[in-house]
Amino acid sequence: MNGKWWRSLRSFPPLVWIILIGSFFSRGTYFMVWPFLAILLFEKFHLGAAEIGLILSASAVGAAVLGFFTGALSDRYGRRNMLLLGCIVSIFSFALLAVTQTLSGFICAMTLCAIGRAVWEPPASALIGDLIDDQASRELALQFRYFLINVGAALGPIVGVWAGLSAQQSTFGLTSLSYLFLALAFVWGFARTESGRLASKQRDAGVSLGNTLSVLRRDQVFLVVIIANILTLFIYAHMDSSLVQYLTRAEAPGLVELISSMIFVNASTIVLLQFPIMKLMGPLAINTRIVIGLGILSISQIWYALNPVDWFWGWLGATFILSLAEAILFPTMSIQIDRLAPSHLRGTYFGASSFYAIGWSMAPLIGGVIIQWWSGPALYGLLVALCGVVFVLYRLTEYLSRPEWPEPEGTVVADRVANAS
């Protein structure tokens, strides 16, 4: 990072730093165990790949839809209330996941985990936009948040393995504790800082579900972007779920070490290369960045399809290529939504982007079925073809127009929030 970036980081208001640091700790404790959940379900309940995939998918589908409502509700009732609700749900869900010993308990806890994340993610991203008026600084904050999430993802498995916690469900208690501290930090930030007090007042009583659906129905570019990014998340998500099942059922040597190493390669690549890549990509248009990322993503899927099961370093190499694509695509997606969203509907747009999770949530089910009935290479061949579909969708957005959204009356509070920060 250069000096200008550091000055921008130092100027972030306290609530933005609470979001950034909270994202780091919650995601770090989350990744101590969550990637090993498929192994826990396989060993504890002797479930098949399709059954595990169904459980992982079902727990997230409802949460993806809920995220849409959450974003709109945060526009109507304020970011503070939805952020605190999301933290409370996460506290109880991860605590339950740490202690439950029944399959029904696992399913309930995993569903609540997905709901908690869906409730707090859209308002958190929207709040960054509320508090930072300058576009370059706002985009830096979104990139830096993704950077810290991946630092947590890199350190989580390492700390877990070092402390003997990986693949131990009791570790989820640490995630629950991290959300408790995050909730307390939000209470302090909204009550004790000037920008927080103003942000807690920001809401638009005119926002309703009907209005929101009407808005999104008219914005054809945004709808196509949502569909394209759902497919992109579907392609990427097989690393977290289907790949683990594929390697488990193929009896890959050193399975836990291999999965931990892939997680480390993925997260450390983001940590080391995200900002250099984004600086290199800075002059390019958003769609151009995404097309480049899709090309790299397709290469990683081809490598996964062709890699021998017992070639340890081959899996790490394919994961590195996938991580380069992720470093381009995921921060760019957040910037893309921020640029598309009118200021008074920022929560609605980020909430609608929660539909991306449909792709993420369907990956375990579809991947598990294909692996169980056909093979891992067949799955990754399908994903290569889907990369081509996403490319076509993004080219289509260049020929669609967008409506002009008039700013509603009474948006003075948003300007005061930005000035207070």
Tab-separated table of C-alpha atoms in Angstrom:
chain	number	residue	atom	x	y	z
A	1	MET	CA	0.000	0.000	0.000
A	2	ASN	CA	1.160	3.513	-0.681
A	3	GLY	CA	0.986	6.534	1.617
A	4	LYS	CA	-2.342	7.693	0.217
A	5	TRP	CA	-3.960	4.361	1.053
A	6	TRP	CA	-2.617	4.461	4.603
A	7	ARG	CA	-3.997	7.983	5.084
A	8	SER	CA	-7.371	6.794	3.820
A	9	LEU	CA	-7.345	3.834	6.215
A	10	ARG	CA	-6.503	6.074	9.162
A	11	SER	CA	-9.417	8.367	8.300
A	12	PHE	CA	-12.034	5.603	8.544
A	13	PRO	CA	-14.609	6.289	11.299
A	14	PRO	CA	-14.733	3.948	14.343
A	15	LEU	CA	-17.781	2.002	13.143
A	16	VAL	CA	-16.008	1.079	9.914
A	17	TRP	CA	-13.064	-0.257	11.924
A	18	ILE	CA	-15.476	-2.258	14.097
A	19	ILE	CA	-16.847	-3.875	10.934
A	20	LEU	CA	-13.329	-4.546	9.603
A	21	ILE	CA	-11.886	-5.993	12.806
A	22	GLY	CA	-15.079	-7.876	13.606
A	23	SER	CA	-14.977	-9.481	10.162
A	24	PHE	CA	-11.400	-10.605	10.807
A	25	PHE	CA	-12.024	-12.283	14.171
A	26	SER	CA	-15.397	-13.825	13.308
A	27	ARG	CA	-14.103	-15.275	10.062
A	28	GLY	CA	-10.862	-16.532	11.633
A	29	THR	CA	-12.645	-18.540	14.318
A	30	TYR	CA	-15.219	-19.670	11.744
A	31	PHE	CA	-12.525	-21.151	9.500
A	32	MET	CA	-10.919	-23.093	12.346
A	33	VAL	CA	-13.582	-25.762	11.832
A	34	TRP	CA	-16.189	-24.919	9.178
A	35	PRO	CA	-14.223	-26.308	6.176
A	36	PHE	CA	-13.979	-29.607	8.061
A	37	LEU	CA	-17.739	-29.803	8.650
A	38	ALA	CA	-18.250	-32.240	5.751
A	39	ILE	CA	-15.713	-34.561	7.412
A	40	LEU	CA	-17.503	-34.243	10.780
A	41	LEU	CA	-20.853	-35.139	9.208
A	42	PHE	CA	-19.312	-38.047	7.315
A	43	GLU	CA	-17.522	-39.497	10.343
A	44	LYS	CA	-20.184	-38.763	12.984
A	45	PHE	CA	-23.314	-39.744	11.055
A	46	HIS	CA	-21.929	-41.793	8.096
A	47	LEU	CA	-23.823	-39.704	5.541
A	48	GLY	CA	-23.371	-39.951	1.775
A	49	ALA	CA	-22.044	-37.157	-0.394
A	50	ALA	CA	-25.518	-36.236	-1.688
A	51	GLU	CA	-26.957	-36.213	1.861
A	52	ILE	CA	-24.171	-33.965	3.160
A	53	GLY	CA	-24.621	-31.712	0.147
A	54	LEU	CA	-28.372	-31.475	0.792
A	55	ILE	CA	-27.804	-30.479	4.431
A	56	LEU	CA	-25.200	-27.844	3.545
A	57	SER	CA	-27.381	-26.452	0.748
A	58	ALA	CA	-30.671	-26.422	2.638
A	59	SER	CA	-29.094	-24.493	5.506
A	60	ALA	CA	-28.145	-21.642	3.168
A	61	VAL	CA	-30.967	-21.331	0.620
A	62	GLY	CA	-33.396	-19.678	3.028
A	63	ALA	CA	-30.646	-17.414	4.314
A	64	ALA	CA	-29.914	-16.207	0.775
A	65	VAL	CA	-33.512	-15.087	0.361
A	66	LEU	CA	-33.556	-13.608	3.865
A	67	GLY	CA	-30.528	-11.447	3.025
A	68	PHE	CA	-32.620	-9.640	0.420
A	69	PHE	CA	-35.248	-8.743	3.022
A	70	THR	CA	-32.536	-7.772	5.504
A	71	GLY	CA	-31.010	-5.210	3.174
A	72	ALA	CA	-34.379	-3.577	2.531
A	73	LEU	CA	-35.219	-3.645	6.246
A	74	SER	CA	-31.937	-1.921	7.081
A	75	ASP	CA	-32.889	0.886	4.672
A	76	ARG	CA	-36.264	1.190	6.395
A	77	TYR	CA	-35.410	0.584	10.078
A	78	GLY	CA	-31.713	1.420	10.256
A	79	ARG	CA	-28.412	-0.465	10.079
A	80	ARG	CA	-27.908	-0.694	13.861
A	81	ASN	CA	-30.945	-2.859	14.561
A	82	MET	CA	-30.191	-5.353	11.822
A	83	LEU	CA	-26.485	-5.583	12.685
A	84	LEU	CA	-27.251	-6.353	16.320
A	85	LEU	CA	-29.909	-8.900	15.339
A	86	GLY	CA	-27.436	-10.657	13.060
A	87	CYS	CA	-24.833	-10.803	15.836
A	88	ILE	CA	-27.337	-12.231	18.339
A	89	VAL	CA	-28.455	-14.959	15.927
A	90	SER	CA	-24.803	-15.832	15.225
A	91	ILE	CA	-23.949	-15.993	18.935
A	92	PHE	CA	-26.661	-18.576	19.620
A	93	SER	CA	-26.191	-20.543	16.388
A	94	PHE	CA	-22.446	-21.112	16.801
A	95	ALA	CA	-22.896	-21.912	20.493
A	96	LEU	CA	-25.437	-24.576	19.517
A	97	LEU	CA	-23.112	-25.921	16.829
A	98	ALA	CA	-20.372	-26.289	19.462
A	99	VAL	CA	-22.415	-28.553	21.730
A	100	THR	CA	-25.031	-30.420	19.675
A	101	GLN	CA	-24.614	-34.164	19.208
A	102	THR	CA	-27.622	-34.936	17.002
A	103	LEU	CA	-28.124	-34.614	13.264
A	104	SER	CA	-31.234	-32.476	13.765
A	105	GLY	CA	-29.217	-30.201	16.058
A	106	PHE	CA	-26.521	-29.819	13.405
A	107	ILE	CA	-29.089	-28.947	10.746
A	108	CYS	CA	-30.795	-26.384	13.002
A	109	ALA	CA	-27.493	-24.791	14.046
A	110	MET	CA	-26.149	-24.621	10.486
A	111	THR	CA	-29.383	-23.001	9.291
A	112	LEU	CA	-29.184	-20.396	12.054
A	113	CYS	CA	-25.496	-19.751	11.212
A	114	ALA	CA	-26.432	-19.013	7.619
A	115	ILE	CA	-29.321	-16.800	8.736
A	116	GLY	CA	-27.112	-14.829	11.116
A	117	ARG	CA	-24.593	-14.145	8.379
A	118	ALA	CA	-27.366	-13.159	5.947
A	119	VAL	CA	-28.811	-10.722	8.492
A	120	TRP	CA	-25.589	-8.851	9.269
A	121	GLU	CA	-23.616	-8.929	5.990
A	122	PRO	CA	-25.772	-6.574	3.804
A	123	PRO	CA	-26.161	-3.852	6.497
A	124	ALA	CA	-22.420	-4.054	7.254
A	125	SER	CA	-21.476	-3.424	3.616
A	126	ALA	CA	-24.149	-0.735	3.263
A	127	LEU	CA	-22.965	1.012	6.453
A	128	ILE	CA	-19.471	1.377	4.995
A	129	GLY	CA	-21.053	3.239	2.094
A	130	ASP	CA	-23.102	5.389	4.483
A	131	LEU	CA	-20.076	6.430	6.528
A	132	ILE	CA	-17.509	7.052	3.767
A	133	ASP	CA	-18.512	9.634	1.199
A	134	ASP	CA	-15.429	9.503	-1.050
A	135	GLN	CA	-15.761	6.740	-3.655
A	136	ALA	CA	-12.066	5.780	-3.702
A	137	SER	CA	-11.929	5.529	0.112
A	138	ARG	CA	-15.193	3.589	0.176
A	139	GLU	CA	-13.900	1.071	-2.338
A	140	LEU	CA	-10.653	0.783	-0.368
A	141	ALA	CA	-12.684	-0.036	2.755
A	142	LEU	CA	-14.607	-2.756	0.908
A	143	GLN	CA	-11.339	-4.209	-0.428
A	144	PHE	CA	-9.680	-4.014	2.971
A	145	ARG	CA	-12.601	-5.785	4.598
A	146	TYR	CA	-12.240	-8.640	2.138
A	147	PHE	CA	-8.483	-8.610	2.803
A	148	LEU	CA	-9.001	-8.979	6.583
A	149	ILE	CA	-11.585	-11.718	6.067
A	150	ASN	CA	-8.955	-13.690	4.182
A	151	VAL	CA	-6.281	-13.006	6.791
A	152	GLY	CA	-8.688	-14.574	9.274
A	153	ALA	CA	-9.341	-17.453	6.888
A	154	ALA	CA	-5.580	-18.023	6.519
A	155	LEU	CA	-4.816	-17.906	10.233
A	156	GLY	CA	-7.909	-19.811	11.420
A	157	PRO	CA	-6.957	-23.295	10.142
A	158	ILE	CA	-3.296	-22.787	11.144
A	159	VAL	CA	-4.195	-21.762	14.690
A	160	GLY	CA	-6.731	-24.572	14.835
A	161	VAL	CA	-4.234	-27.220	13.758
A	162	TRP	CA	-1.517	-25.786	16.033
A	163	ALA	CA	-3.861	-25.815	19.038
A	164	GLY	CA	-5.331	-29.201	18.160
A	165	LEU	CA	-8.745	-27.685	17.479
A	166	SER	CA	-9.358	-28.356	13.779
A	167	ALA	CA	-12.173	-30.799	13.071
A	168	GLN	CA	-13.311	-30.373	16.723
A	169	GLN	CA	-16.808	-28.941	16.821
A	170	SER	CA	-16.275	-27.355	20.256
A	171	THR	CA	-14.125	-24.772	18.466
A	172	PHE	CA	-17.342	-23.142	17.245
A	173	GLY	CA	-17.687	-21.770	20.768
A	174	LEU	CA	-14.848	-19.351	19.930
A	175	THR	CA	-16.822	-18.103	16.938
A	176	SER	CA	-19.825	-17.521	19.180
A	177	LEU	CA	-17.633	-15.533	21.565
A	178	SER	CA	-16.241	-13.407	18.718
A	179	TYR	CA	-19.784	-12.408	17.706
A	180	LEU	CA	-20.555	-11.476	21.313
A	181	PHE	CA	-17.628	-9.045	21.341
A	182	LEU	CA	-18.708	-7.746	17.925
A	183	ALA	CA	-22.224	-7.038	19.218
A	184	LEU	CA	-20.835	-5.132	22.208
A	185	ALA	CA	-18.578	-3.130	19.898
A	186	PHE	CA	-21.561	-2.166	17.731
A	187	VAL	CA	-23.515	-1.034	20.801
A	188	TRP	CA	-20.583	1.182	21.804
A	189	GLY	CA	-19.964	2.484	18.269
A	190	PHE	CA	-23.531	3.548	17.604
A	191	ALA	CA	-23.970	5.092	21.053
A	192	ARG	CA	-20.593	6.779	21.662
A	193	THR	CA	-19.365	8.089	18.308
A	194	GLU	CA	-20.754	11.063	16.406
A	195	SER	CA	-20.981	9.237	13.076
A	196	GLY	CA	-22.564	6.260	14.857
A	197	ARG	CA	-25.278	8.375	16.471
A	198	LEU	CA	-26.108	9.946	13.116
A	199	ALA	CA	-26.001	6.598	11.306
A	200	SER	CA	-28.446	5.111	13.814
A	201	LYS	CA	-30.964	7.773	12.737
A	202	GLN	CA	-30.545	7.125	9.020
A	203	ARG	CA	-33.531	5.300	7.585
A	204	ASP	CA	-36.079	5.722	4.818
A	205	ALA	CA	-39.632	4.946	5.939
A	206	GLY	CA	-40.724	4.960	2.290
A	207	VAL	CA	-38.801	1.763	1.523
A	208	SER	CA	-41.040	-1.303	1.337
A	209	LEU	CA	-40.725	-4.772	-0.119
A	210	GLY	CA	-43.082	-3.878	-2.963
A	211	ASN	CA	-41.069	-0.781	-3.835
A	212	THR	CA	-37.852	-2.746	-3.632
A	213	LEU	CA	-39.070	-5.446	-6.009
A	214	SER	CA	-40.236	-2.734	-8.394
A	215	VAL	CA	-36.836	-1.032	-8.259
A	216	LEU	CA	-34.917	-4.206	-8.974
A	217	ARG	CA	-37.305	-5.297	-11.705
A	218	ARG	CA	-36.628	-2.070	-13.584
A	219	ASP	CA	-32.827	-2.306	-13.243
A	220	GLN	CA	-32.119	-4.942	-15.878
A	221	VAL	CA	-28.343	-4.542	-15.672
A	222	PHE	CA	-28.402	-5.289	-11.965
A	223	LEU	CA	-30.627	-8.345	-12.444
A	224	VAL	CA	-28.273	-9.815	-15.054
A	225	VAL	CA	-25.314	-9.078	-12.773
A	226	ILE	CA	-27.092	-10.928	-9.937
A	227	ILE	CA	-27.641	-14.003	-12.143
A	228	ALA	CA	-24.032	-13.926	-13.388
A	229	ASN	CA	-22.628	-13.629	-9.877
A	230	ILE	CA	-24.885	-16.406	-8.558
A	231	LEU	CA	-23.259	-18.680	-11.151
A	232	THR	CA	-19.785	-17.355	-10.280
A	233	LEU	CA	-20.324	-18.144	-6.588
A	234	PHE	CA	-21.669	-21.556	-7.571
A	235	ILE	CA	-18.462	-22.297	-9.479
A	236	TYR	CA	-16.187	-21.054	-6.705
A	237	ALA	CA	-18.087	-22.680	-3.810
A	238	HIS	CA	-17.198	-26.203	-4.862
A	239	MET	CA	-13.770	-25.667	-3.339
A	240	ASP	CA	-15.324	-25.426	0.132
A	241	SER	CA	-17.775	-28.310	-0.163
A	242	SER	CA	-17.630	-30.584	-3.191
A	243	LEU	CA	-13.831	-30.716	-3.410
A	244	VAL	CA	-13.636	-31.841	0.226
A	245	GLN	CA	-16.196	-34.579	-0.458
A	246	TYR	CA	-14.414	-35.615	-3.663
A	247	LEU	CA	-11.068	-35.935	-1.890
A	248	THR	CA	-12.641	-37.677	1.123
A	249	ARG	CA	-14.405	-40.326	-0.937
A	250	ALA	CA	-11.366	-40.784	-3.214
A	251	GLU	CA	-9.261	-41.395	-0.070
A	252	ALA	CA	-6.681	-38.767	-0.940
A	253	PRO	CA	-3.549	-39.236	1.176
A	254	GLY	CA	-3.110	-36.874	4.164
A	255	LEU	CA	-6.654	-35.541	3.805
A	256	VAL	CA	-6.804	-33.130	6.763
A	257	GLU	CA	-3.320	-31.770	5.997
A	258	LEU	CA	-4.252	-31.389	2.320
A	259	ILE	CA	-7.470	-29.492	3.085
A	260	SER	CA	-5.699	-27.267	5.627
A	261	SER	CA	-2.932	-26.558	3.099
A	262	MET	CA	-5.423	-25.646	0.366
A	263	ILE	CA	-7.233	-23.268	2.719
A	264	PHE	CA	-3.898	-21.710	3.651
A	265	VAL	CA	-2.815	-21.343	0.000
A	266	ASN	CA	-6.177	-19.801	-0.860
A	267	ALA	CA	-6.230	-17.274	1.961
A	268	SER	CA	-2.520	-16.394	1.921
A	269	THR	CA	-2.654	-15.766	-1.839
A	270	ILE	CA	-5.461	-13.260	-1.229
A	271	VAL	CA	-3.546	-11.680	1.661
A	272	LEU	CA	-0.325	-11.261	-0.315
A	273	LEU	CA	-1.657	-10.479	-3.782
A	274	GLN	CA	-5.069	-8.849	-3.447
A	275	PHE	CA	-3.869	-5.251	-3.212
A	276	PRO	CA	-1.139	-5.568	-5.877
A	277	ILE	CA	-3.664	-7.193	-8.218
A	278	MET	CA	-6.345	-4.587	-7.542
A	279	LYS	CA	-3.816	-1.794	-8.087
A	280	LEU	CA	-2.818	-3.397	-11.389
A	281	MET	CA	-6.486	-3.755	-12.347
A	282	GLY	CA	-7.412	-0.243	-11.184
A	283	PRO	CA	-7.388	1.443	-14.617
A	284	LEU	CA	-9.600	-1.279	-16.119
A	285	ALA	CA	-13.392	-1.172	-16.295
A	286	ILE	CA	-15.311	-3.312	-13.795
A	287	ASN	CA	-16.582	-5.721	-16.451
A	288	THR	CA	-13.075	-6.109	-17.908
A	289	ARG	CA	-11.708	-7.062	-14.479
A	290	ILE	CA	-14.451	-9.633	-14.070
A	291	VAL	CA	-13.873	-11.160	-17.517
A	292	ILE	CA	-10.149	-11.564	-16.711
A	293	GLY	CA	-11.061	-13.156	-13.389
A	294	LEU	CA	-13.448	-15.554	-15.131
A	295	GLY	CA	-10.721	-16.645	-17.543
A	296	ILE	CA	-8.386	-17.467	-14.654
A	297	LEU	CA	-11.239	-19.199	-12.782
A	298	SER	CA	-11.885	-21.477	-15.760
A	299	ILE	CA	-8.197	-22.487	-15.829
A	300	SER	CA	-8.402	-23.543	-12.166
A	301	GLN	CA	-11.468	-25.704	-12.869
A	302	ILE	CA	-9.705	-27.441	-15.759
A	303	TRP	CA	-6.744	-28.172	-13.448
A	304	TYR	CA	-9.044	-29.578	-10.733
A	305	ALA	CA	-10.694	-31.819	-13.334
A	306	LEU	CA	-7.393	-33.246	-14.592
A	307	ASN	CA	-5.337	-33.408	-11.361
A	308	PRO	CA	-4.488	-36.945	-10.108
A	309	VAL	CA	-6.014	-37.646	-6.689
A	310	ASP	CA	-2.659	-38.458	-5.078
A	311	TRP	CA	-0.763	-35.398	-6.448
A	312	PHE	CA	-0.641	-33.194	-3.341
A	313	TRP	CA	1.144	-30.260	-4.963
A	314	GLY	CA	-1.177	-30.340	-7.953
A	315	TRP	CA	-4.162	-29.617	-5.715
A	316	LEU	CA	-2.273	-26.706	-4.186
A	317	GLY	CA	-1.338	-25.379	-7.642
A	318	ALA	CA	-4.952	-25.453	-8.828
A	319	THR	CA	-6.019	-23.748	-5.604
A	320	PHE	CA	-3.444	-21.007	-6.178
A	321	ILE	CA	-4.900	-20.306	-9.650
A	322	LEU	CA	-8.410	-20.294	-8.169
A	323	SER	CA	-7.223	-17.840	-5.521
A	324	LEU	CA	-5.881	-15.432	-8.157
A	325	ALA	CA	-9.344	-15.430	-9.738
A	326	GLU	CA	-10.924	-14.849	-6.335
A	327	ALA	CA	-8.593	-11.920	-5.625
A	328	ILE	CA	-9.917	-10.258	-8.766
A	329	LEU	CA	-13.576	-11.266	-8.693
A	330	PHE	CA	-14.808	-10.975	-5.116
A	331	PRO	CA	-13.621	-7.454	-4.206
A	332	THR	CA	-14.719	-6.294	-7.657
A	333	MET	CA	-18.228	-7.666	-7.039
A	334	SER	CA	-18.595	-5.552	-3.880
A	335	ILE	CA	-17.311	-2.457	-5.702
A	336	GLN	CA	-19.698	-3.230	-8.551
A	337	ILE	CA	-22.743	-3.259	-6.226
A	338	ASP	CA	-21.594	-0.066	-4.510
A	339	ARG	CA	-21.369	1.707	-7.871
A	340	LEU	CA	-24.714	0.396	-9.099
A	341	ALA	CA	-26.623	1.279	-5.916
A	342	PRO	CA	-28.259	4.698	-5.403
A	343	SER	CA	-27.315	6.043	-1.960
A	344	HIS	CA	-30.807	5.805	-0.452
A	345	LEU	CA	-31.202	2.169	-1.607
A	346	ARG	CA	-27.709	0.932	-0.755
A	347	GLY	CA	-29.031	-1.589	1.771
A	348	THR	CA	-31.571	-2.861	-0.733
A	349	TYR	CA	-28.921	-3.422	-3.406
A	350	PHE	CA	-26.449	-5.088	-1.046
A	351	GLY	CA	-29.336	-7.139	0.318
A	352	ALA	CA	-30.268	-8.258	-3.182
A	353	SER	CA	-26.645	-9.274	-3.708
A	354	SER	CA	-27.264	-11.842	-0.952
A	355	PHE	CA	-28.890	-13.878	-3.708
A	356	TYR	CA	-25.308	-14.711	-4.665
A	357	ALA	CA	-25.519	-17.154	-1.771
A	358	ILE	CA	-28.026	-19.214	-3.761
A	359	GLY	CA	-25.119	-20.241	-5.955
A	360	TRP	CA	-22.992	-20.920	-2.882
A	361	SER	CA	-25.760	-22.904	-1.179
A	362	MET	CA	-26.645	-25.057	-4.182
A	363	ALA	CA	-23.027	-26.077	-4.779
A	364	PRO	CA	-22.842	-28.725	-2.007
A	365	LEU	CA	-26.078	-30.407	-3.135
A	366	ILE	CA	-25.426	-30.438	-6.889
A	367	GLY	CA	-21.740	-31.165	-6.406
A	368	GLY	CA	-22.487	-34.017	-4.002
A	369	VAL	CA	-24.998	-35.593	-6.409
A	370	ILE	CA	-22.614	-35.362	-9.401
A	371	ILE	CA	-19.698	-36.761	-7.380
A	372	GLN	CA	-21.796	-39.635	-6.029
A	373	TRP	CA	-23.402	-40.563	-9.378
A	374	TRP	CA	-20.609	-39.640	-11.787
A	375	SER	CA	-17.215	-38.274	-10.678
A	376	GLY	CA	-15.224	-35.263	-9.521
A	377	PRO	CA	-13.728	-34.622	-12.989
A	378	ALA	CA	-17.262	-34.603	-14.470
A	379	LEU	CA	-18.269	-31.920	-11.980
A	380	TYR	CA	-15.332	-29.679	-12.824
A	381	GLY	CA	-15.919	-30.119	-16.555
A	382	LEU	CA	-19.437	-28.749	-16.001
A	383	LEU	CA	-18.005	-25.789	-14.066
A	384	VAL	CA	-15.694	-24.896	-16.961
A	385	ALA	CA	-18.755	-24.666	-19.220
A	386	LEU	CA	-20.534	-22.445	-16.661
A	387	CYS	CA	-17.596	-20.009	-16.765
A	388	GLY	CA	-18.465	-19.501	-20.423
A	389	VAL	CA	-22.113	-18.822	-19.542
A	390	VAL	CA	-21.097	-16.142	-17.039
A	391	PHE	CA	-18.852	-14.519	-19.641
A	392	VAL	CA	-21.817	-14.259	-22.037
A	393	LEU	CA	-24.021	-12.712	-19.335
A	394	TYR	CA	-21.471	-9.995	-18.602
A	395	ARG	CA	-21.166	-9.178	-22.279
A	396	LEU	CA	-24.965	-8.852	-22.331
A	397	THR	CA	-24.919	-6.122	-19.648
A	398	GLU	CA	-23.066	-3.842	-22.068
A	399	TYR	CA	-26.217	-3.654	-24.222
A	400	LEU	CA	-28.727	-2.979	-21.426
A	401	SER	CA	-29.742	0.383	-19.996
A	402	ARG	CA	-30.381	1.435	-16.401
A	403	PRO	CA	-33.089	3.689	-14.937
A	404	GLU	CA	-32.278	6.950	-13.193
A	405	TRP	CA	-33.203	6.823	-9.508
A	406	PRO	CA	-34.288	10.197	-8.042
A	407	GLU	CA	-32.981	10.892	-4.536
A	408	PRO	CA	-35.930	10.928	-2.105
A	409	GLU	CA	-36.640	13.881	0.114
A	410	GLY	CA	-35.087	13.751	3.548
A	411	THR	CA	-31.684	12.324	2.670
A	412	VAL	CA	-29.891	15.024	4.656
A	413	VAL	CA	-29.012	12.553	7.405
A	414	ALA	CA	-26.855	10.533	5.016
A	415	ASP	CA	-24.835	13.591	4.134
A	416	ARG	CA	-24.412	14.437	7.822
A	417	VAL	CA	-23.185	10.903	8.512
A	418	ALA	CA	-20.542	11.207	5.806
A	419	ASN	CA	-19.455	14.589	7.073
A	420	ALA	CA	-19.294	13.383	10.690
A	421	SER	CA	-16.983	10.551	9.722
